[in-house]
Tab-separated table of C-alpha atoms in Angstrom:
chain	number	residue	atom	x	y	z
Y	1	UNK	CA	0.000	0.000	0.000
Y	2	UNK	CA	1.198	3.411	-0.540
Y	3	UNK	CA	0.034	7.083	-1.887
Y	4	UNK	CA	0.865	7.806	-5.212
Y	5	UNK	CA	3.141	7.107	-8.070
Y	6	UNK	CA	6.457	5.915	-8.096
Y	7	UNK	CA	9.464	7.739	-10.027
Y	8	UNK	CA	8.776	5.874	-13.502
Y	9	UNK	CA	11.765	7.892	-15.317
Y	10	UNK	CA	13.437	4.683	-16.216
Y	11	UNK	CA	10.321	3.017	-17.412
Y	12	UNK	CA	9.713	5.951	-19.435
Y	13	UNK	CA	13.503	5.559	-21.315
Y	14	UNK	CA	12.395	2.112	-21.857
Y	15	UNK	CA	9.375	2.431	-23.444
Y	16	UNK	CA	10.871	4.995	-26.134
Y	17	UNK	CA	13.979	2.694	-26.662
Y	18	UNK	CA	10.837	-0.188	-27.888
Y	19	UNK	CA	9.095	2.629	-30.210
Y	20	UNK	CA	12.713	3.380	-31.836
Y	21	UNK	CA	13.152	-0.238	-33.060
Y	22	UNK	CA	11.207	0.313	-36.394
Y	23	UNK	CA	10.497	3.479	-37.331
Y	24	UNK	CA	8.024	3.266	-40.505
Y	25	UNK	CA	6.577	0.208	-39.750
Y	26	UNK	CA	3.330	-1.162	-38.503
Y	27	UNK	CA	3.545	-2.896	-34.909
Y	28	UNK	CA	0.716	-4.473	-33.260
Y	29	UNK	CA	-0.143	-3.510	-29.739
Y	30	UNK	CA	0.067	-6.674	-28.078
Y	31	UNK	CA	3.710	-7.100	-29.624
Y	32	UNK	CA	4.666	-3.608	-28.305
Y	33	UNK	CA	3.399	-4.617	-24.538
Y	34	UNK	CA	5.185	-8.415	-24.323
Y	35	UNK	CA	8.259	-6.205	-25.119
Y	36	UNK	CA	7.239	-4.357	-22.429
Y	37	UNK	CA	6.605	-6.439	-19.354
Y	38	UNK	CA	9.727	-8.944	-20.604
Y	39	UNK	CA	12.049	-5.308	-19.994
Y	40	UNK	CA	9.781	-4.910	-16.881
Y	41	UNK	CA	7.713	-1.652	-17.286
Y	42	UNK	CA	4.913	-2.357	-14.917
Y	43	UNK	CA	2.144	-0.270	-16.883
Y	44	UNK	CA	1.017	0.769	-20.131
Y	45	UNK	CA	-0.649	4.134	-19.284
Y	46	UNK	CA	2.621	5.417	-19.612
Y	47	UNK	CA	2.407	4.095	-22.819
Y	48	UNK	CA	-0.692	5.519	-24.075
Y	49	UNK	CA	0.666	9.180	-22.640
Y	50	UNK	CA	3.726	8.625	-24.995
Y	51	UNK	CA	1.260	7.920	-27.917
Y	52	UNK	CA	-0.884	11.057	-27.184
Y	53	UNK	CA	2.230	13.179	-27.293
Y	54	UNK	CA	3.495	11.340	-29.942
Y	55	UNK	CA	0.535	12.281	-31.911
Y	56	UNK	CA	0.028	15.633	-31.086
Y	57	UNK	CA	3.802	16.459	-32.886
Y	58	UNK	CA	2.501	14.566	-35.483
Y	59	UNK	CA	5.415	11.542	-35.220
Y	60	UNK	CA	3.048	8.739	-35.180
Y	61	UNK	CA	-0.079	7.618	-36.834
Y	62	UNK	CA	-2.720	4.737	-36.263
Y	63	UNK	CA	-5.151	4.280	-33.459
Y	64	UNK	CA	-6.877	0.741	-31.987
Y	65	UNK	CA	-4.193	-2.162	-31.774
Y	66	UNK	CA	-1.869	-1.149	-34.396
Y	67	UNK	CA	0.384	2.006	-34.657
Y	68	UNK	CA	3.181	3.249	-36.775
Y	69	UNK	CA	5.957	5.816	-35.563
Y	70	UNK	CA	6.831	8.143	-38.412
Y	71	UNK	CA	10.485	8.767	-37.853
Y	72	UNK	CA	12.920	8.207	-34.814
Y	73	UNK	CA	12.408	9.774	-31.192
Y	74	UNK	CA	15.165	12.606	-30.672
Y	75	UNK	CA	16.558	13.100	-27.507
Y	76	UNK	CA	15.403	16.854	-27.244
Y	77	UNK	CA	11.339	15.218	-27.838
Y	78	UNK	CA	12.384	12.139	-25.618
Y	79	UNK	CA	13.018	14.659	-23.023
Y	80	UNK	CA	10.136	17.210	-23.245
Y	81	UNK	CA	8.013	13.917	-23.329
Y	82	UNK	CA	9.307	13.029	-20.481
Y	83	UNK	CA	9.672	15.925	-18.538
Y	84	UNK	CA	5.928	16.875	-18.858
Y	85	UNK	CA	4.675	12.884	-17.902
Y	86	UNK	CA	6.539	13.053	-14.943
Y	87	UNK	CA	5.360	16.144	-13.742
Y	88	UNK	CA	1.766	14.956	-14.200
Y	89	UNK	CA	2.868	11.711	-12.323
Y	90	UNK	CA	4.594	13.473	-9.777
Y	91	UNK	CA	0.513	15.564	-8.969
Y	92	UNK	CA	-0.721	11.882	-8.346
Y	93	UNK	CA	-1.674	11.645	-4.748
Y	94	UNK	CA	-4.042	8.759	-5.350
Y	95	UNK	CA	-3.625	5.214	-2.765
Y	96	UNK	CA	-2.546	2.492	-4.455
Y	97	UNK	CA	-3.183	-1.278	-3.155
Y	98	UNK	CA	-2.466	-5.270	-4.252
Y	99	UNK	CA	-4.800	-7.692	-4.723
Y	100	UNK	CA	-3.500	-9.447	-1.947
Y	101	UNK	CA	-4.484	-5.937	0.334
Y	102	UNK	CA	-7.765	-5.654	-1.039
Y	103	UNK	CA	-8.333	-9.638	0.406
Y	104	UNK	CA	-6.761	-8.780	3.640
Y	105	UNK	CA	-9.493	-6.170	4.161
Y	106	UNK	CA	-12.534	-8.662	2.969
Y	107	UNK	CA	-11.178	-11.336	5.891
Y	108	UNK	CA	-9.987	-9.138	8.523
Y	109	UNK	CA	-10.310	-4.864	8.173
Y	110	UNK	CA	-8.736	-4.408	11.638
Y	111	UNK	CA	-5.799	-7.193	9.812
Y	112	UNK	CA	-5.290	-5.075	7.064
Y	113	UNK	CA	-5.242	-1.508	8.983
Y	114	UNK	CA	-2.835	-3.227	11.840
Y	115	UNK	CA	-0.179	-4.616	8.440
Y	116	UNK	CA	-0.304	-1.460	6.493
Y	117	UNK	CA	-1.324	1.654	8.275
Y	118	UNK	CA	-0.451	1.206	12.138
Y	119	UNK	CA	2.331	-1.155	11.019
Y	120	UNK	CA	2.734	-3.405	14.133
Y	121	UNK	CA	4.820	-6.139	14.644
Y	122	UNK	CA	4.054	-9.375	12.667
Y	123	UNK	CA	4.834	-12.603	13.971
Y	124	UNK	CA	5.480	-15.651	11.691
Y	125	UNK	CA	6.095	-18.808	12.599
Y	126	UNK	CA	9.549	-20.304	12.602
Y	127	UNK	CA	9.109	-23.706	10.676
Y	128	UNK	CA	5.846	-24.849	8.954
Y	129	UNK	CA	2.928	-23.711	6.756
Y	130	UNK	CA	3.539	-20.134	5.651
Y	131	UNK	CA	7.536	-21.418	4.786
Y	132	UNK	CA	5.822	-24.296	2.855
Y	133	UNK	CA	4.052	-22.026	1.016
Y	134	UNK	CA	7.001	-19.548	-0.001
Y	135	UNK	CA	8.629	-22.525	-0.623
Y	136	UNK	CA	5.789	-23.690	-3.402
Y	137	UNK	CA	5.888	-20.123	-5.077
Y	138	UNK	CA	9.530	-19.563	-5.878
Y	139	UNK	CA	10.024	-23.278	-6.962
Y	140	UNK	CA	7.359	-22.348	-8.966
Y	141	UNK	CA	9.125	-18.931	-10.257
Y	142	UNK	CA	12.074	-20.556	-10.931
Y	143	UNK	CA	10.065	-23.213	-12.953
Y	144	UNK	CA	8.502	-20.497	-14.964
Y	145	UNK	CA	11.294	-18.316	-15.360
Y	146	UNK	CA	13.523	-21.271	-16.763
Y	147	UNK	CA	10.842	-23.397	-18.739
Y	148	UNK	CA	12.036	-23.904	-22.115
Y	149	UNK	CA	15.517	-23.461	-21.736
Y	150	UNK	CA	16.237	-27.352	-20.629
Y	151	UNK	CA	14.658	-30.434	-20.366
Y	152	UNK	CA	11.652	-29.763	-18.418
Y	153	UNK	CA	12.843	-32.668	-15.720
Y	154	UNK	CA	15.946	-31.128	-15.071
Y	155	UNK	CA	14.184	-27.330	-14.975
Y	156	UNK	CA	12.072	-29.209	-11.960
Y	157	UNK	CA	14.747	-30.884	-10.468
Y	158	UNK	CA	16.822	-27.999	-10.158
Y	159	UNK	CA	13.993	-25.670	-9.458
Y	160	UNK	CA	13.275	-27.879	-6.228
Y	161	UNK	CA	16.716	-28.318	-5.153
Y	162	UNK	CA	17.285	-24.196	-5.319
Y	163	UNK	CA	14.140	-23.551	-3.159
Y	164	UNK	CA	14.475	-26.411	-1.028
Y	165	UNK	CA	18.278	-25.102	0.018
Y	166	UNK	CA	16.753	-21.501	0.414
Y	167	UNK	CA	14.134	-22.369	2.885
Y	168	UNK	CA	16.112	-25.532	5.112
Y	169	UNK	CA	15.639	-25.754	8.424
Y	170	UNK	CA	11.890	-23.664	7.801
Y	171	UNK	CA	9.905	-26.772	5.539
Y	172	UNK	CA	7.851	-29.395	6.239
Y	173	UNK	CA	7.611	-30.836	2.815
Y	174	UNK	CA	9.318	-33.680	0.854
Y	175	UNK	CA	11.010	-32.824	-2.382
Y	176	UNK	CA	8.577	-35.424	-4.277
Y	177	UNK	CA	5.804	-33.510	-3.302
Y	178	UNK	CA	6.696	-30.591	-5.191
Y	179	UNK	CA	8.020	-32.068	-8.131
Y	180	UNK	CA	4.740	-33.400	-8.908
Y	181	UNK	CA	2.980	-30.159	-8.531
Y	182	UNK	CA	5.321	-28.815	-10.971
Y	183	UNK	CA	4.944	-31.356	-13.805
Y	184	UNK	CA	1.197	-31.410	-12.849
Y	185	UNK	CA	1.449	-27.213	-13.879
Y	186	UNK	CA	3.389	-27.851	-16.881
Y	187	UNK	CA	1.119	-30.400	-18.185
Y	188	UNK	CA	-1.722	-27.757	-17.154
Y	189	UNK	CA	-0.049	-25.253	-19.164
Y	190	UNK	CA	0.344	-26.938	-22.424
Y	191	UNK	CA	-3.115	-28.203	-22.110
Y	192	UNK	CA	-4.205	-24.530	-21.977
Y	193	UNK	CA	-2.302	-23.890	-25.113
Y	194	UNK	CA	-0.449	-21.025	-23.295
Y	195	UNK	CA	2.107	-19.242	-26.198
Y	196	UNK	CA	4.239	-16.985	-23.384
Y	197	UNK	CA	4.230	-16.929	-19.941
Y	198	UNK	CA	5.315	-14.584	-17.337
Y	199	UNK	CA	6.326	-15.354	-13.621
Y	200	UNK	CA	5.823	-12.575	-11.551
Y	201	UNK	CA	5.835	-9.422	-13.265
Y	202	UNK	CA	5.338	-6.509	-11.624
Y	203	UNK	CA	1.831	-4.535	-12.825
Y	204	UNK	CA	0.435	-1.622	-11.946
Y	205	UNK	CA	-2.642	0.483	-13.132
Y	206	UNK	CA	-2.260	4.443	-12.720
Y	207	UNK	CA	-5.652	4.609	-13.652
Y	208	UNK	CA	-7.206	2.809	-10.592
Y	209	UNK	CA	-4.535	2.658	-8.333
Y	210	UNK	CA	-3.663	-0.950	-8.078
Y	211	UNK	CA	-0.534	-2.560	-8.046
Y	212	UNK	CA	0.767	-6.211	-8.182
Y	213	UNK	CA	2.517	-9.215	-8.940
Y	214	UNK	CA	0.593	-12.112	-10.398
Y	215	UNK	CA	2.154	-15.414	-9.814
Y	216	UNK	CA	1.547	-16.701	-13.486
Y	217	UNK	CA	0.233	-14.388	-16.852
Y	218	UNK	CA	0.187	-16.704	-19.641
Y	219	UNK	CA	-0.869	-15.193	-23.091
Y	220	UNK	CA	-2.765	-18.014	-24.847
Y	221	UNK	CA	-2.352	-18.706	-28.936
Y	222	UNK	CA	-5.571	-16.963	-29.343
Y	223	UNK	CA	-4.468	-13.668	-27.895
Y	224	UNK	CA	-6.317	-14.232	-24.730
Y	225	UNK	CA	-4.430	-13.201	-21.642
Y	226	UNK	CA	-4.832	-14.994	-18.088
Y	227	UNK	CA	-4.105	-14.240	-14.410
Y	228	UNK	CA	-3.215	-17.337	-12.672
Y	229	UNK	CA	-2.561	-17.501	-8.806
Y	230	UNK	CA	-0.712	-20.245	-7.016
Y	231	UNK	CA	-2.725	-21.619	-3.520
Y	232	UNK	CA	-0.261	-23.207	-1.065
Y	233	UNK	CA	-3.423	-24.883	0.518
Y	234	UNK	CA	-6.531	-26.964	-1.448
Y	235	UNK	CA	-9.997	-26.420	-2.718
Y	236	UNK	CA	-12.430	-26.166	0.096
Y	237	UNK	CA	-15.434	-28.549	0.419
Y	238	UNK	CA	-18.101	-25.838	-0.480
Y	239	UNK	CA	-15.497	-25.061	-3.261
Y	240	UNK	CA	-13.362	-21.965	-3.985
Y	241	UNK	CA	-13.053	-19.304	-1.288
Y	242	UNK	CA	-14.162	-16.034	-1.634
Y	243	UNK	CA	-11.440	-14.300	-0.841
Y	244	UNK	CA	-8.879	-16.554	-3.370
Y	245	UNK	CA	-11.671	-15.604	-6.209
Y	246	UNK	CA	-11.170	-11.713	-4.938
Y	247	UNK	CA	-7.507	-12.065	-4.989
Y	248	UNK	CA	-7.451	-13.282	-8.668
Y	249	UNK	CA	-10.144	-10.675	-9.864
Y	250	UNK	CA	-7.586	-7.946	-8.564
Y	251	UNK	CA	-4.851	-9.391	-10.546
Y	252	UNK	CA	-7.111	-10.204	-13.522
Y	253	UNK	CA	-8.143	-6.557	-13.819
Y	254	UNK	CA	-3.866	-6.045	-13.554
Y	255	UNK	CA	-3.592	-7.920	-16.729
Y	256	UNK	CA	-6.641	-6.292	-18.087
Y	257	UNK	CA	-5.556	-2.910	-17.967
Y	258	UNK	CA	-1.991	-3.758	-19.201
Y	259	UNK	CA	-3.193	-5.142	-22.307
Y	260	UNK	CA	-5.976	-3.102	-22.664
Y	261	UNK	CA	-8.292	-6.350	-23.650
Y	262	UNK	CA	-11.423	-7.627	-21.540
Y	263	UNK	CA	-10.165	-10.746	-19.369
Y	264	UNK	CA	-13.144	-12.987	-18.467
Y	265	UNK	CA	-11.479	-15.780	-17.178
Y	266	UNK	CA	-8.633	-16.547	-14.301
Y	267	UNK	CA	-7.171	-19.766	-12.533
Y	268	UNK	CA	-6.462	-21.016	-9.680
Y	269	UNK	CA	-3.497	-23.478	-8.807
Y	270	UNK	CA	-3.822	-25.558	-5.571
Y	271	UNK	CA	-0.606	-27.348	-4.163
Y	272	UNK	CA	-2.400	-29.758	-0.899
Y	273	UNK	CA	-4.949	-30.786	-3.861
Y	274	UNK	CA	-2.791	-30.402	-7.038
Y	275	UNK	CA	-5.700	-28.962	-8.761
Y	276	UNK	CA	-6.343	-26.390	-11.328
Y	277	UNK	CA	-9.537	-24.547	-10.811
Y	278	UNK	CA	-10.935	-22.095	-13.988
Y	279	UNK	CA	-12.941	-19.346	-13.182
Y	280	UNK	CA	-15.330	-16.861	-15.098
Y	281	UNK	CA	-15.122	-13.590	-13.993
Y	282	UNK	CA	-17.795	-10.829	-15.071
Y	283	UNK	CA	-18.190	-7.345	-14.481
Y	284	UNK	CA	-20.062	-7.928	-11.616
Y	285	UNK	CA	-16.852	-8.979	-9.633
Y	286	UNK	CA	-14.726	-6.657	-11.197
Y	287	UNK	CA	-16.980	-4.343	-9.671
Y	288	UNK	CA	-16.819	-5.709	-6.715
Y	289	UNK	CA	-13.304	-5.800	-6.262
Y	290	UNK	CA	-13.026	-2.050	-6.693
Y	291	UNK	CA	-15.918	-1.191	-4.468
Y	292	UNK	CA	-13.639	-2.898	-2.138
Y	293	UNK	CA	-10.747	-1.258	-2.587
Y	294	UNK	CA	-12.437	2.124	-2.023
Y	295	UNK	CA	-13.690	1.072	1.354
Y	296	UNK	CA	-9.760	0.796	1.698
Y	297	UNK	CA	-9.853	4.312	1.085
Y	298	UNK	CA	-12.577	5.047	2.906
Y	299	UNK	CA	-10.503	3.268	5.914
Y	300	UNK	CA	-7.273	5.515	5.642
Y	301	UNK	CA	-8.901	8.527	6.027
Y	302	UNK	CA	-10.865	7.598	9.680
Y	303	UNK	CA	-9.161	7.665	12.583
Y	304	UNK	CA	-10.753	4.809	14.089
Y	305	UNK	CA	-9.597	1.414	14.828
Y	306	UNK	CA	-11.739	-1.073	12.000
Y	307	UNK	CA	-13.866	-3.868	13.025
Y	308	UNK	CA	-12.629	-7.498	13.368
Y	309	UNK	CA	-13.599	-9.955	10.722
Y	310	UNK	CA	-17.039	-10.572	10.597
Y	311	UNK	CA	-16.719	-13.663	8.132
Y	312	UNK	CA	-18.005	-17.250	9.224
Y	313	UNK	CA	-16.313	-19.417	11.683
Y	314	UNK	CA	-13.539	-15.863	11.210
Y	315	UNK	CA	-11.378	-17.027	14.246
Y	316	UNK	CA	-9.933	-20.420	12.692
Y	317	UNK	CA	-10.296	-18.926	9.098
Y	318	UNK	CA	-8.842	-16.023	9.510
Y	319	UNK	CA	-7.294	-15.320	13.185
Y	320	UNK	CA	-5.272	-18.583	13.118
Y	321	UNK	CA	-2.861	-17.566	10.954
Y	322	UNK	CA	-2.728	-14.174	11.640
Y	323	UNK	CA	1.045	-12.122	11.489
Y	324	UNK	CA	-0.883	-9.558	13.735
Y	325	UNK	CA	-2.693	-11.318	16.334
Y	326	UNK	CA	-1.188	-9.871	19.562
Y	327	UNK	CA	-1.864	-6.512	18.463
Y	328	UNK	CA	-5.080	-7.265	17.901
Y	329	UNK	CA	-5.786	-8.813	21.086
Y	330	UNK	CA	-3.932	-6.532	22.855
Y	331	UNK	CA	-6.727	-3.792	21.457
Y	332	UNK	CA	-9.102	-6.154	22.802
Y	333	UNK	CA	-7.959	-6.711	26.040
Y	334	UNK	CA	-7.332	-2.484	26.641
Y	335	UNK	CA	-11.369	-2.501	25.738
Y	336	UNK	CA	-12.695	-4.541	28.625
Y	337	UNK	CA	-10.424	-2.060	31.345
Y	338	UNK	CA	-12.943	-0.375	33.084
Y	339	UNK	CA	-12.352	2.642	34.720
C-alpha cells in the first residue's frame, strides 16, 4: 500500500527505446506490450501518454491495436516527453493497493489496517505452513522463469533443489511432493495452449490505483491473456473461497488494464490438492473488487480502529494464521479495562 506514483523515469527511457526499433513500420499492440513487461515496465498508461504526445507532434499515426511511428524519437522530444509525464505523475496523490491488500481487508479490516497503516509487529512462525508455502511459489518462479531453456525434468529438479536449500531448516515438505505439482502445472499449461508466460511481473494500473505481482500471466495462442494464482493450501469442500476468487479478480483486472483487452477468465493453482480450478469472472466482480478497494480508502482517512472480521467461523479462518494477532488482542484486552 502506498500514496501515489512511483518515479517511472526509467520506465519511461524504456518504453521509447521499444518505439525506436522500427520506425516506418506497422507494430501491433500486443507485440509492443510483451516487449514491455519482458524489460519490466509495470504499466502501459505510460504508454498511451507517450502515444498522445506522440501524436500531437505529429510523429506517429494509427489508433486501436496497431500504430506506426513516423520517424525516430530525438533526444530533445524524448526529453520534453518526459519531462511533462513526470510532472503529471509526480501531482498523483491517489492510494494504491495489491490484490492481496484488497483480500486482507474482505477477511480481517482491523488485519489489514494493523499490516499497512499502524504497522505493528508481525509474527510468523519459525518452521511450517507459511515457509511451505514460499517454498511452493519460488520453486514455482524458478520453474517459470527457466521453462524452455532445458529439459523440463531437469528445470524441476533444479527448481526444487534451489528452493528447497533456500528455505532448510523452515519446511515441512518432501522434495517429491513438489516435483509433482510442478509437472502437474506444466502439463496444465500446455493443455491450456499457453504461447508466453510470465512469472511474476510486476503490474500496476495508474488509472485505478492498483498494483501487483501475479504469480503466473500466460498469453494463450488466441491472444487471450490470463491471471493465474498459485494456492499453497486446497480447494475447500463448499469449493473456492471467496477471498482466493477476490484475490485473482484484482490481478485479472492487472492484466486487463496492461493489455488493454477484456479478461473474463482466471485460474487457480492448488498445491495440498494439485488442482487447477478455472474461473469466469464478469463485471459484476470486477466491480466488486473495486468497491472494495475504495472502502480501503474510505478506511485511511478515519481515525478509528476497523472492526474485526465478521466472516463465518472468522477465528480459525482467519485469526489462526494471523502475522498480527497480539496486536489485535492486545486492542481487545485495553477494551474490557474499566475505569
Amino acid at each position: 500500500m502506498r500514496i501515489g506514483v512511483e518515479n517511472k523515469e526509467k520506465e519511461i527511457e524504456l518504453i521509447f527505446s521499444i518505439l525506436n526499433k522500427k520506425i516506418g513500420e506497422e507494430r501491433y499492440l500486443d507485440e509492443i506490450l510483451i516487449e514491455m513487461i519482458k524489460k519490466n515496465v509495470s504499466t502501459s498508461d505510460l504508454l498511451f501518454l507517450i502515444f498522445k504526445e506522440l501524436k500531437q507532434r505529429n510523429l506517429m499515426e494509427g489508433s486501436g491495436r496497431i500504430s506506426k511511428i513516423l520517424e525516430k524519437i530525438n533526444e530533445e522530444i524524448k526529453n520534453e516527453i518526459k519531462k511533462k509525464i513526470l510532472e503529471r505523475l509526480e501531482k498523483n496523490r491517489k492510494l494504491f493497493v495489491t490484490p492481496l491488500d484488497v483480500t486482507k481487508y474482505f477477511q480481517c479490516p482491523r488485519r489489514l489496517w494493523l499490516e499497512k497503516i499502524v504497522l505493528a509487529k508481525q509474527y510468523k512462525e519459525k518452521v511450517g505452513k507459511v515457509w511451505d508455502g514460499e517454498l511452493v511459489h519460488y520453486a514455482t518462479h524458478l520453474f517459470i522463469v527457466n521453462r524452455g531453456k532445458d529439459e523440463i525434468s531437469k528445470i524441476i529438479e533444479n527448481a526444487v533443489e534451489q528452493a528447497f536449500e533456500k528455505y532448510k531448516n523452515k519446511i515441512t515438505l518432501e522434495k517429491e511432493r513438489v516435483i509433482d505439482f510442478l509437472w502437474s502445472i506444466d502439463n496444465f499449461l500446455k493443455e491450456e495452449n499457453f504461447e508466453i508466460i510470465f512469472s511474476e511481473k510486476q503490474l500496476e494500473s495508474i488509472k485505478i490505483g492498483l498494483v501487483g505481482k501475479p504469480d503466473i500471466i500466460g498469453i494463450k495462442k488466441d491472444g487471450n491473456v490470463v491471471a493465474m494464482d498459485v494456492k499453497f493450501g486446497e480447494i475447500g469442500k463448499k469449493g473456492i473461497k471467496k477471498e482466493h476468487l477476490i484475490q485473482n479478480i484484482g490481478e485479472s483486472l492487472l492484466v486487463e488494464n496492461f493489455f488493454r483487452k477484456e479478461v473474463n477468465e482466471c485460474f487457480l493453482i492448488y498445491f495440498s490438492s494439485n488442482a487447477t480450478a478455472s474461473i469466469q469472472i464478469n463485471e459484476k466482480d470486477k466491480k466488486e473488487f473495486l468497491k472494495l478497494k475504495r472502502s480501503i480508502e474510505k478506511l485511511v482517512k478515519t481515525n478509528k480502529i476497523p472492526p474485526k472480521s465478521k466472516l463465518p467461523n472468522y477465528r480459525k479462518r482467519v485469526c489462526q494464521g494471523c502475522h498480527v494477532r497480539k496486536s489485535c488482542e492486545n486492542i481487545e484486552n485495553y477494551r474490557r479495562i474499566r475505569f
